[in-house]
JSON list of C-alpha atoms in Angstrom, two decimals:
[
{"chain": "A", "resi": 438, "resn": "UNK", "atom": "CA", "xyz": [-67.14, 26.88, 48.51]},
{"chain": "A", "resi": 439, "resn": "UNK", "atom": "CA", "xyz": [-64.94, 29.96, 49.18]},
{"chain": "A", "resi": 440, "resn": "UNK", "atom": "CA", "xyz": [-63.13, 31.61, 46.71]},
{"chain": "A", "resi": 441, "resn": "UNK", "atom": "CA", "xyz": [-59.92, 30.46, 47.68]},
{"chain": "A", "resi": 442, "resn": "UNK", "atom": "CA", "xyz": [-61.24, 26.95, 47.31]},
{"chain": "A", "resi": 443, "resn": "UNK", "atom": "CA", "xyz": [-62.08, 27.77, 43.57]},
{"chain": "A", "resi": 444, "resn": "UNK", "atom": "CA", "xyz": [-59.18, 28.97, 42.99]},
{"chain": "A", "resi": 445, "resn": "UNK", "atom": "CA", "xyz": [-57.03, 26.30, 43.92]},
{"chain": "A", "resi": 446, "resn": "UNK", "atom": "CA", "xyz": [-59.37, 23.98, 41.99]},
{"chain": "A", "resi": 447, "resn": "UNK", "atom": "CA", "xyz": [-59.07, 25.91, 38.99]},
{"chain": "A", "resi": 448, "resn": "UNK", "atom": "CA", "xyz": [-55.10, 25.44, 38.79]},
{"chain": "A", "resi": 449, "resn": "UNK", "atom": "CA", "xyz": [-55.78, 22.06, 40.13]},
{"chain": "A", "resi": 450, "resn": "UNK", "atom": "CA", "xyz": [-57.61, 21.13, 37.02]},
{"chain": "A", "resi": 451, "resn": "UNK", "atom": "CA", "xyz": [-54.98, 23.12, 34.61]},
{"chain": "A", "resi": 452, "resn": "UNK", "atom": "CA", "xyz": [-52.14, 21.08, 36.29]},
{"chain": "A", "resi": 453, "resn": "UNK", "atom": "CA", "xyz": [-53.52, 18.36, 35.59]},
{"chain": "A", "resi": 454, "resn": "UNK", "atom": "CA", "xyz": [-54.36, 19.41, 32.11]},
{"chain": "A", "resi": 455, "resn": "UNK", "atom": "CA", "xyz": [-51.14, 19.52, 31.36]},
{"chain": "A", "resi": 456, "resn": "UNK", "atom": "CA", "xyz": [-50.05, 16.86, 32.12]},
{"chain": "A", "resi": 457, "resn": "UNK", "atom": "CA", "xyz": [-52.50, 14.28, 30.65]},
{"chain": "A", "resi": 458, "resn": "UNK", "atom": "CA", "xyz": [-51.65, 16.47, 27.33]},
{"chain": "A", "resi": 459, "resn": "UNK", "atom": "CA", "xyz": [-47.51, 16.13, 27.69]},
{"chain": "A", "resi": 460, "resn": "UNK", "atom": "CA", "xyz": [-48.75, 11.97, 28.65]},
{"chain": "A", "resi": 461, "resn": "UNK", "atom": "CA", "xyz": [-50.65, 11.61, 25.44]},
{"chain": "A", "resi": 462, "resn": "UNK", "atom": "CA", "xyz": [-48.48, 13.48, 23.17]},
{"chain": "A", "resi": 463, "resn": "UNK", "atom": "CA", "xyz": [-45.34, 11.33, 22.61]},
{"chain": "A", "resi": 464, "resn": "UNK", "atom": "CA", "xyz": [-43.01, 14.02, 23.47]},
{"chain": "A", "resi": 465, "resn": "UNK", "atom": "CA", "xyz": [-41.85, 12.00, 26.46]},
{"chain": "A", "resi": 466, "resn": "UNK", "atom": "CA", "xyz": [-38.45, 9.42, 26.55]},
{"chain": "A", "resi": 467, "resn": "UNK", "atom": "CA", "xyz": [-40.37, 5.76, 26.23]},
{"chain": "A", "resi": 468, "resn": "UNK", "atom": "CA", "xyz": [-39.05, 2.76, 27.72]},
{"chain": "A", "resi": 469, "resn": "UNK", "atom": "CA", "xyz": [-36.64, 1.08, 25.73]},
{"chain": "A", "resi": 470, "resn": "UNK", "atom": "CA", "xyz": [-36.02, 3.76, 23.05]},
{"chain": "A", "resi": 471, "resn": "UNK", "atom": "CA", "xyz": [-32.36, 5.52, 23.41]},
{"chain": "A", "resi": 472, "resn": "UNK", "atom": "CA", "xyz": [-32.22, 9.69, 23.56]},
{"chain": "A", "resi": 473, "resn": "UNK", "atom": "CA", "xyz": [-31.28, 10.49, 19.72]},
{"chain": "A", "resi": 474, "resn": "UNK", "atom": "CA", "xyz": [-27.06, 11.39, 20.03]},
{"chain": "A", "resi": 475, "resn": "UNK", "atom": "CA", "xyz": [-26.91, 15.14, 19.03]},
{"chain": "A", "resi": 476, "resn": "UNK", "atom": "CA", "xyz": [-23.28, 15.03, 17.62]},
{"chain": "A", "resi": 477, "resn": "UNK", "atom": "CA", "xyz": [-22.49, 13.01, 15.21]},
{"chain": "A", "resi": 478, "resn": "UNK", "atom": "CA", "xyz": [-19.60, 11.08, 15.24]},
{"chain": "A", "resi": 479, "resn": "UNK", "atom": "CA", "xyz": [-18.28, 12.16, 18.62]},
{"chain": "A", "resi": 480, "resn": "UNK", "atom": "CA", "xyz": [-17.77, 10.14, 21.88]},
{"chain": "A", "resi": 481, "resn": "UNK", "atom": "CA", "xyz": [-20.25, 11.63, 24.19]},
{"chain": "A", "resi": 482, "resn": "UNK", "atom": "CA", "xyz": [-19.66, 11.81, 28.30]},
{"chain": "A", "resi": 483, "resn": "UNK", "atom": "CA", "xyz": [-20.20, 9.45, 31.13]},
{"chain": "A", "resi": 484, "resn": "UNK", "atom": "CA", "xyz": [-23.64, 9.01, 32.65]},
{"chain": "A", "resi": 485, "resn": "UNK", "atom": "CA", "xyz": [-22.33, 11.49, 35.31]},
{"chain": "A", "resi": 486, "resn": "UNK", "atom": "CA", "xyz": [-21.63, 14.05, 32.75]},
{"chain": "A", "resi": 487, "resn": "UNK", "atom": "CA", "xyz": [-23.57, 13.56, 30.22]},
{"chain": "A", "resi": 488, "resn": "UNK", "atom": "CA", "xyz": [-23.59, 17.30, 28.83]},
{"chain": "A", "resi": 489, "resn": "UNK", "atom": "CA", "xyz": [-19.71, 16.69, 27.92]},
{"chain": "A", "resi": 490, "resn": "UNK", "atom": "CA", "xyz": [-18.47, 15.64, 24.67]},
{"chain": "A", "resi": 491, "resn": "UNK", "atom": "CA", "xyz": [-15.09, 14.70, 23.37]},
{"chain": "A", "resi": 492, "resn": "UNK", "atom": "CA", "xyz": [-13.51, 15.02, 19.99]},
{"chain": "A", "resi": 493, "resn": "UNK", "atom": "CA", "xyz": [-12.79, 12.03, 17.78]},
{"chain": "A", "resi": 494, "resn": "UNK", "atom": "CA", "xyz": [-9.65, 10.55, 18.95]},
{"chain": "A", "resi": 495, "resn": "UNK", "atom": "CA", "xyz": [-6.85, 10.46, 16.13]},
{"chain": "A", "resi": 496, "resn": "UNK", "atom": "CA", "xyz": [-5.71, 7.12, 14.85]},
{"chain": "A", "resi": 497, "resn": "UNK", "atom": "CA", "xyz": [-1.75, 6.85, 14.97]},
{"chain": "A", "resi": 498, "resn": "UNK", "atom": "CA", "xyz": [-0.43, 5.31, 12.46]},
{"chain": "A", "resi": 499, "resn": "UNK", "atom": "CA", "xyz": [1.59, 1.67, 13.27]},
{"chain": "A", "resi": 500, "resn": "UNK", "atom": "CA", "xyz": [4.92, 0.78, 13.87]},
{"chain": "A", "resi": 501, "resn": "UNK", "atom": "CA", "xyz": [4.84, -1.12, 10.37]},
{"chain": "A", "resi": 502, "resn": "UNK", "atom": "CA", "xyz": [3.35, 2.25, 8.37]},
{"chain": "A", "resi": 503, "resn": "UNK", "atom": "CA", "xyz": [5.87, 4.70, 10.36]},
{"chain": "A", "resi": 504, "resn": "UNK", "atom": "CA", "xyz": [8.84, 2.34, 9.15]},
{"chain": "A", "resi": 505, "resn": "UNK", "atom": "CA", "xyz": [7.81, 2.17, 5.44]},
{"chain": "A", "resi": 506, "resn": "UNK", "atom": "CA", "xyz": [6.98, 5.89, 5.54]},
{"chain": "A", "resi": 507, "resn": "UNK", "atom": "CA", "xyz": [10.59, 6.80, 6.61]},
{"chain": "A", "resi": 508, "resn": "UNK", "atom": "CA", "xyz": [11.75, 3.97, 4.13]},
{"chain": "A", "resi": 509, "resn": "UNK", "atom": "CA", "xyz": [9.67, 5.90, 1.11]},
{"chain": "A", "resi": 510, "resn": "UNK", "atom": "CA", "xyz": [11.40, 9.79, 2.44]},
{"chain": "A", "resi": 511, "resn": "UNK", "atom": "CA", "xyz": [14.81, 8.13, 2.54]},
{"chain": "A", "resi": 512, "resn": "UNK", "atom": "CA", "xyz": [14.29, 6.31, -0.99]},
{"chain": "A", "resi": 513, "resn": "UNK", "atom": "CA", "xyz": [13.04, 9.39, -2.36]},
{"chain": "A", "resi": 514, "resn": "UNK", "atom": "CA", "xyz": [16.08, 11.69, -0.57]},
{"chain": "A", "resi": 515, "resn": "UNK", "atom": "CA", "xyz": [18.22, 9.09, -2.35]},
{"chain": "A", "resi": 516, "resn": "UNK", "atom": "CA", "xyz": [19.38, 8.11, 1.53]},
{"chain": "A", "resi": 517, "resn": "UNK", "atom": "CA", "xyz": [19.45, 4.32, 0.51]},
{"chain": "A", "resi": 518, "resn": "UNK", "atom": "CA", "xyz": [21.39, 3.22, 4.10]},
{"chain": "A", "resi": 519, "resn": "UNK", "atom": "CA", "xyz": [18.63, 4.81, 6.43]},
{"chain": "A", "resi": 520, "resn": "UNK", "atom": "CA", "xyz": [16.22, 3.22, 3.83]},
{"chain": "A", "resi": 521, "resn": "UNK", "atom": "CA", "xyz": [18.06, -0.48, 4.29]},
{"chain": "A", "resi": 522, "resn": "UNK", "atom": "CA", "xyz": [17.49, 0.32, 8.14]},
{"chain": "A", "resi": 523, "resn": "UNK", "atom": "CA", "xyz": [14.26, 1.25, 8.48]},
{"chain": "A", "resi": 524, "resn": "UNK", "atom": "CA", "xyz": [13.35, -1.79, 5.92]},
{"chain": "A", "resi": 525, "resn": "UNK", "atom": "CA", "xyz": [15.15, -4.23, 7.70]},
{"chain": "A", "resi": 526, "resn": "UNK", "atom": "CA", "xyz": [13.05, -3.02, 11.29]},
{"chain": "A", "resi": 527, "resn": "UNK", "atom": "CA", "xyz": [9.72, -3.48, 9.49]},
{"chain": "A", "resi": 528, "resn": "UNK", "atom": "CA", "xyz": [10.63, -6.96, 8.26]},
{"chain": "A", "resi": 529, "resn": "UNK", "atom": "CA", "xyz": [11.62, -8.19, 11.98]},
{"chain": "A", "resi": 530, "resn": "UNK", "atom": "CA", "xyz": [8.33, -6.82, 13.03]},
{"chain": "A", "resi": 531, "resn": "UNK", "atom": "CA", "xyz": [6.70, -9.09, 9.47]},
{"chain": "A", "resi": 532, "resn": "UNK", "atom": "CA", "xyz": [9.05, -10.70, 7.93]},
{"chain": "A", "resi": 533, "resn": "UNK", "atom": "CA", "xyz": [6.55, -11.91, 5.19]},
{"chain": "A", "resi": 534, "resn": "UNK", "atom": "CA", "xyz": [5.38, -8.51, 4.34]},
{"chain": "A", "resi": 535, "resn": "UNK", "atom": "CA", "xyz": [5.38, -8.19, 0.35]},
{"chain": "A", "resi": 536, "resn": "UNK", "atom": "CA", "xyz": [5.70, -4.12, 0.38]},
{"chain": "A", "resi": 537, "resn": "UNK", "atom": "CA", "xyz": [8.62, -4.46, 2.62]},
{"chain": "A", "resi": 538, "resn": "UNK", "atom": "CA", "xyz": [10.29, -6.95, 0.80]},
{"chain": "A", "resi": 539, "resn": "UNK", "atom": "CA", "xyz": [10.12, -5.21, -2.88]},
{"chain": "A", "resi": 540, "resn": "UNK", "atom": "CA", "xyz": [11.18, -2.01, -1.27]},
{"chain": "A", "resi": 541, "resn": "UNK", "atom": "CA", "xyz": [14.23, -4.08, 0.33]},
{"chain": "A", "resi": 542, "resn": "UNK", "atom": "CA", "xyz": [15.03, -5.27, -2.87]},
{"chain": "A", "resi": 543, "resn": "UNK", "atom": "CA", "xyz": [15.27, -1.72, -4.90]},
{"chain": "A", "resi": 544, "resn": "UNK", "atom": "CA", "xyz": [17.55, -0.44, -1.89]},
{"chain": "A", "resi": 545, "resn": "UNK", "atom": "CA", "xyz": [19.84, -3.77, -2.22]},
{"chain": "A", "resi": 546, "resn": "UNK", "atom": "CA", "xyz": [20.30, -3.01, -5.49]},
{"chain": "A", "resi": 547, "resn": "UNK", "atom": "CA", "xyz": [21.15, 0.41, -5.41]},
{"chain": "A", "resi": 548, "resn": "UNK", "atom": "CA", "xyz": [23.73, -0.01, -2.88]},
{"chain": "A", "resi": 549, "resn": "UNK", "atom": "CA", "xyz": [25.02, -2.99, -4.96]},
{"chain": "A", "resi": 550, "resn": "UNK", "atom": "CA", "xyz": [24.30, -5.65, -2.31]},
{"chain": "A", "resi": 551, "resn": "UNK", "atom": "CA", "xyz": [23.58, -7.92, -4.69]},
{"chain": "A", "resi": 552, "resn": "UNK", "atom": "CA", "xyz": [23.25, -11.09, -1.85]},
{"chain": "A", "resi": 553, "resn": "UNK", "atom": "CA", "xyz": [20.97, -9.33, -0.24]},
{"chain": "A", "resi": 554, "resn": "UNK", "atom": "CA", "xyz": [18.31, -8.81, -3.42]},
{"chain": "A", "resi": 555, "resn": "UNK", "atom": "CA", "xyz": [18.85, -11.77, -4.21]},
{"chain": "A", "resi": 556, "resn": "UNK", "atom": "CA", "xyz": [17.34, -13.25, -0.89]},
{"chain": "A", "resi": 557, "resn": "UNK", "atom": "CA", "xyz": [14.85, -11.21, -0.93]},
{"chain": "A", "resi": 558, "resn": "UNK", "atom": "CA", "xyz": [13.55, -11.78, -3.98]},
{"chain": "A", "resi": 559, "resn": "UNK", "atom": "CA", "xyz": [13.91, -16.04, -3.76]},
{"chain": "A", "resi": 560, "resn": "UNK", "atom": "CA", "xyz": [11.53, -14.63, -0.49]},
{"chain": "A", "resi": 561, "resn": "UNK", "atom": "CA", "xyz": [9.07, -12.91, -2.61]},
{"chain": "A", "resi": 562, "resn": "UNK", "atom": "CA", "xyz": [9.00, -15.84, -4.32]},
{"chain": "A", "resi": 563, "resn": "UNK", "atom": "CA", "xyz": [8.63, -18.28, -2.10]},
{"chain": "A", "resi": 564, "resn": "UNK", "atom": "CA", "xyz": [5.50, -16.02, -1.32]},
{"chain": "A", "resi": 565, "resn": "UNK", "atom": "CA", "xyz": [3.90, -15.78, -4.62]},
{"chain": "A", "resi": 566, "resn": "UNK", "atom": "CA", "xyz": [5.63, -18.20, -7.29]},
{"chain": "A", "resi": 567, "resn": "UNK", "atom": "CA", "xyz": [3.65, -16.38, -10.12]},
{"chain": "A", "resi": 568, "resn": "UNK", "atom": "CA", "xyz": [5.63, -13.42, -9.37]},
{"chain": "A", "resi": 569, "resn": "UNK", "atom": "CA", "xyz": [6.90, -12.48, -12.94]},
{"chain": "A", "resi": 570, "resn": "UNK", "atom": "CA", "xyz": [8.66, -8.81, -11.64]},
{"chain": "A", "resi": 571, "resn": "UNK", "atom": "CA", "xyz": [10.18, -11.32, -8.78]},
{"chain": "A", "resi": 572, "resn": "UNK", "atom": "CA", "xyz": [11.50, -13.84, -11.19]},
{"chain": "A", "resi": 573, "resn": "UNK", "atom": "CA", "xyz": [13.04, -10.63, -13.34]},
{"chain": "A", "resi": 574, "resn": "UNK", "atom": "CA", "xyz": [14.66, -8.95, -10.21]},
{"chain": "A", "resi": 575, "resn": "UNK", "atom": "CA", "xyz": [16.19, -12.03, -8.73]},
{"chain": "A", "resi": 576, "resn": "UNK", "atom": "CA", "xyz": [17.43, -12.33, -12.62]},
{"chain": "A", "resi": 577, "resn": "UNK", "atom": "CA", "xyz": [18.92, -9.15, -12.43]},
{"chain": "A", "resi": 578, "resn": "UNK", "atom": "CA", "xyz": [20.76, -9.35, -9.14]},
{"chain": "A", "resi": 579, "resn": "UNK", "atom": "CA", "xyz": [21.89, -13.35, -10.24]},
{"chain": "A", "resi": 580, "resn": "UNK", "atom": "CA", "xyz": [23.76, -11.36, -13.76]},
{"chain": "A", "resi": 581, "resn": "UNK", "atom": "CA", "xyz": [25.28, -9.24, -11.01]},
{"chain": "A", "resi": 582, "resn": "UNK", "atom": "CA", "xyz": [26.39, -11.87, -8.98]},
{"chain": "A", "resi": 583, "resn": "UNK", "atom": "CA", "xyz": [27.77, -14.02, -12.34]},
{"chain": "A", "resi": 584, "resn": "UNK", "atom": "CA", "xyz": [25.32, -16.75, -12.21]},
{"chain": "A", "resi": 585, "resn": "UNK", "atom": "CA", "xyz": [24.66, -16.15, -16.00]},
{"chain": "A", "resi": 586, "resn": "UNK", "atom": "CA", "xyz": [22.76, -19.64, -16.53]},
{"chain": "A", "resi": 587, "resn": "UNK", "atom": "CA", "xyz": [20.40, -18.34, -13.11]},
{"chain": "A", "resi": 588, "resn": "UNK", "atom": "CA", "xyz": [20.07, -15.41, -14.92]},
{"chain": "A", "resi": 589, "resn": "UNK", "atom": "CA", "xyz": [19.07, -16.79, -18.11]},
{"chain": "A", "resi": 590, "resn": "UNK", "atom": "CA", "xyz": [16.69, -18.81, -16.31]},
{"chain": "A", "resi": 591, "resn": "UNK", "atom": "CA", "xyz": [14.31, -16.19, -14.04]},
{"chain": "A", "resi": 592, "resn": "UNK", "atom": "CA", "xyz": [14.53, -13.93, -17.43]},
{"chain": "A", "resi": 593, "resn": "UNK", "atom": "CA", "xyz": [12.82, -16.47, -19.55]},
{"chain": "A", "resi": 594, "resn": "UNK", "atom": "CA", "xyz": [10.20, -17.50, -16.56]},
{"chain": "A", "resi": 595, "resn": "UNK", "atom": "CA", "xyz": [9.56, -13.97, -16.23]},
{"chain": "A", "resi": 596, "resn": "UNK", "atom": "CA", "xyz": [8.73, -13.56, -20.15]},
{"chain": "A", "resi": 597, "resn": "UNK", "atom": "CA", "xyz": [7.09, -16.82, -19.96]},
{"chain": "A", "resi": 598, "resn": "UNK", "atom": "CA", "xyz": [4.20, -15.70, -16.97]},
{"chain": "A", "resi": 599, "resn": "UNK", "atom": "CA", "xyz": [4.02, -11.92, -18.70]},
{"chain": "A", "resi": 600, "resn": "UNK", "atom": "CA", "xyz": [5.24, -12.43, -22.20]},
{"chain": "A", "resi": 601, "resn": "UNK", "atom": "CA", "xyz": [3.35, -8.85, -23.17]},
{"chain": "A", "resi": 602, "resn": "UNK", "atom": "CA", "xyz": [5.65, -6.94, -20.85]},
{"chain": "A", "resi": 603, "resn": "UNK", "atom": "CA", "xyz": [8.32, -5.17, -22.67]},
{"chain": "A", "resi": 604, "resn": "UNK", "atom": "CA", "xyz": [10.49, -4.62, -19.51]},
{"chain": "A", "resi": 605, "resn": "UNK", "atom": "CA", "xyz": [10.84, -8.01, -19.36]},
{"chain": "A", "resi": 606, "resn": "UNK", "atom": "CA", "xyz": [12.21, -8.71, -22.97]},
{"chain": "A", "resi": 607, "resn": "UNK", "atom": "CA", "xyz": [14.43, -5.76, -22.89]},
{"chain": "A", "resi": 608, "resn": "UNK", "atom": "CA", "xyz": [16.07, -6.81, -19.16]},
{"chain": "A", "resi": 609, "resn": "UNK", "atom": "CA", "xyz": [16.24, -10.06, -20.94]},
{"chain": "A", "resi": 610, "resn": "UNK", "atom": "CA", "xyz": [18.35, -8.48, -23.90]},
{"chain": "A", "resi": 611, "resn": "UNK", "atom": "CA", "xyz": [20.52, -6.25, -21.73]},
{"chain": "A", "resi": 612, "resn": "UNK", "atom": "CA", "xyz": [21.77, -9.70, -19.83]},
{"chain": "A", "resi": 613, "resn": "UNK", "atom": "CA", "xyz": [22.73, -11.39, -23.39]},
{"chain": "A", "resi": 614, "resn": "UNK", "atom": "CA", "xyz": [24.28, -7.51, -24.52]},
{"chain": "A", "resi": 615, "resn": "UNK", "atom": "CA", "xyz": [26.52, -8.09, -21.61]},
{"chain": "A", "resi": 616, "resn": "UNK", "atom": "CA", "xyz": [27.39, -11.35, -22.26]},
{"chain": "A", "resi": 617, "resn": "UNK", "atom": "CA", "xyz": [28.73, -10.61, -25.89]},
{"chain": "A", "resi": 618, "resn": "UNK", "atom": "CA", "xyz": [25.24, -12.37, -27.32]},
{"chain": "A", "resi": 619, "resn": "UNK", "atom": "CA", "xyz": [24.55, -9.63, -29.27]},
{"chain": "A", "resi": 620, "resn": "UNK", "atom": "CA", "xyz": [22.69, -10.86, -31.79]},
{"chain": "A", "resi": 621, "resn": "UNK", "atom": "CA", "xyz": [20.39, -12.75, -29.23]},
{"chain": "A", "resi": 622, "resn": "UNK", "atom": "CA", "xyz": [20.39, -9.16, -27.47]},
{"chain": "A", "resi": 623, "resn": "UNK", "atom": "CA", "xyz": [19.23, -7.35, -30.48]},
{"chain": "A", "resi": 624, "resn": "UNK", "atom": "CA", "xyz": [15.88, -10.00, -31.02]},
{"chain": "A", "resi": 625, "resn": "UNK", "atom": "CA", "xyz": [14.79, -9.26, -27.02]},
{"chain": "A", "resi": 626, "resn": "UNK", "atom": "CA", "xyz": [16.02, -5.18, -27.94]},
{"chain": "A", "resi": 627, "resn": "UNK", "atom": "CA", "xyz": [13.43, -5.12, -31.13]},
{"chain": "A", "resi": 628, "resn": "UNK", "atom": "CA", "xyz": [10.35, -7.20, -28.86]},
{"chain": "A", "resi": 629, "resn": "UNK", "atom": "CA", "xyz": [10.31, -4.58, -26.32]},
{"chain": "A", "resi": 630, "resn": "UNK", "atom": "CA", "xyz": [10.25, -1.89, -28.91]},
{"chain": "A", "resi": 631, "resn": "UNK", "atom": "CA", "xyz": [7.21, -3.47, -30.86]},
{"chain": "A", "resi": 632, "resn": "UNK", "atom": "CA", "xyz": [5.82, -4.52, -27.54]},
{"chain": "A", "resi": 633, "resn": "UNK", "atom": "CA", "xyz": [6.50, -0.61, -26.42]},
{"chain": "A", "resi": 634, "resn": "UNK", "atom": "CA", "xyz": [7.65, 2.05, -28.88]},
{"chain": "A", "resi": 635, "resn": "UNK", "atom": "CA", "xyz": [7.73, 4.15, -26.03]},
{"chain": "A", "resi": 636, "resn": "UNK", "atom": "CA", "xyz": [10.62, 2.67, -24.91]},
{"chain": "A", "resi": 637, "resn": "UNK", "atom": "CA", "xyz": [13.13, 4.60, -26.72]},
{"chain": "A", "resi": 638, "resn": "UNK", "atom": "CA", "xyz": [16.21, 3.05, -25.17]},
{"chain": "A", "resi": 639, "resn": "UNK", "atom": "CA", "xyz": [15.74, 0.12, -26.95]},
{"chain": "A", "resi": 640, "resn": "UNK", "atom": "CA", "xyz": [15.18, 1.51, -30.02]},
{"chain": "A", "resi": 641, "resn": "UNK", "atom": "CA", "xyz": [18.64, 3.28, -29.61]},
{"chain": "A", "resi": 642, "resn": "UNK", "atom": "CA", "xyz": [20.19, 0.03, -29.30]},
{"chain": "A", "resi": 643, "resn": "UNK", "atom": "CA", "xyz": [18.74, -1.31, -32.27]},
{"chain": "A", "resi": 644, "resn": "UNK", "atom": "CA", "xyz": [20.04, 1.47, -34.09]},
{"chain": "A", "resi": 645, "resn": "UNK", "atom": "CA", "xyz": [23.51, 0.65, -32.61]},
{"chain": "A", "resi": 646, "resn": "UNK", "atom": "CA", "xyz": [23.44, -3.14, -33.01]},
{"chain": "A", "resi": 647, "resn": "UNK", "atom": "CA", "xyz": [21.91, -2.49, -36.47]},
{"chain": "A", "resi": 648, "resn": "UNK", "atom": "CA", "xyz": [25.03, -0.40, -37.74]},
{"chain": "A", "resi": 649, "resn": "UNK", "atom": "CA", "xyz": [27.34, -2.75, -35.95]},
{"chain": "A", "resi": 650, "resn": "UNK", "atom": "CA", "xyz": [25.67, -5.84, -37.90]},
{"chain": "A", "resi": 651, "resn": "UNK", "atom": "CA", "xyz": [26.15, -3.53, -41.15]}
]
């Protein structure tokens, strides 16, 4: 053997050295098992490119959120016509949507559209009957409109599913205050004050109905 021969043996053998080592480490991909993704969360390229990566693609918001959004800025700005708009767009897109609908029914009644509360809140409630803040709304927007015995009505059902909620018994009282029931008025004014001395309004017209009883 010449000693070119040997030589090429000897890196012969180490060639195949190491590769039988690489073979029987487990460093190699195996069948079946996916290349670990080296960046997490991210879309990663097409088998053509696979060395490209793409950030995480932003989620826009829907049509629904972008109207309510603009609704909340124009009810906080006070702007309660582009509120009515933007409102009354979301609810052709779902007419049945319950954050819509109570948002609706604040505007209405700021902008003294009294017909219109009062549909939508005989729509909340033909949604959820159990409604009690429904049932006291559609109250409110009923004294507005003169239907005092309507009024009268949602004000008790509303104490009646929520009897522990002071708003309720002092609405109630303001309705009979307005009517000339003052009496009447001052038992719902004193249950919303020992319901929720907090809620120093009422105890102001206590005082006042008090002194006038005097």
């Amino acid at each position: 053997m010449t000693t070119f021969q040997l030589l090429l043996l000897i890196v012969a053998g180490g060639v195949f050295y190491l590769f039988f080592k690489q073979l029987f480490s487990g460093n190699h991909p195996k069948r079946g098992v996916d290349f670990e993704a080296k960046v997490a969360d991210e879309q990663i390229g097409g088998i053509n490119r696979p060395d490209k990566t793409f950030s995480t693609p932003t989620v826009e918001p829907t049509r629904m959120e972008q109207l309510l959004r603009m609704a909340d800025n124009a009810i906080e700005n006070k702007d309660y016509d582009e509120a009515q708009k933007a409102l009354g767009s979301a609810l052709i897109i779902e007419s049945d949507n319950v954050n819509a609908l109570q948002k609706m029914g604040f505007v209405s009644m700021q902008i003294e559209d009294y017909t219109e509360a009062k549909e939508v809140y005989e729509k909340l409630l033909d949604l959820d009957e159990n409604d009690d803040m429904a049932y006291a709304l559609l109250a409110n927007a009923l004294h507005k409109l003169g239907d005092e015995a309507g009024a009268e009505k949602h004000h008790e059902k509303a104490i009646k599913l929520d009897p522990e909620y002071a708003p309720h018994h002092f609405n109630y009282a303001n309705t009979l205050y307005d009517l000339g029931r003052k009496k009447e008025a001052l038992v719902g004014y004193k249950k919303a004050y020992e319901l929720d001395d907090t809620l120093n309004v009422a105890k102001e017209m206590i005082e006042k109905l008090g002194a006038e009883n005097e």
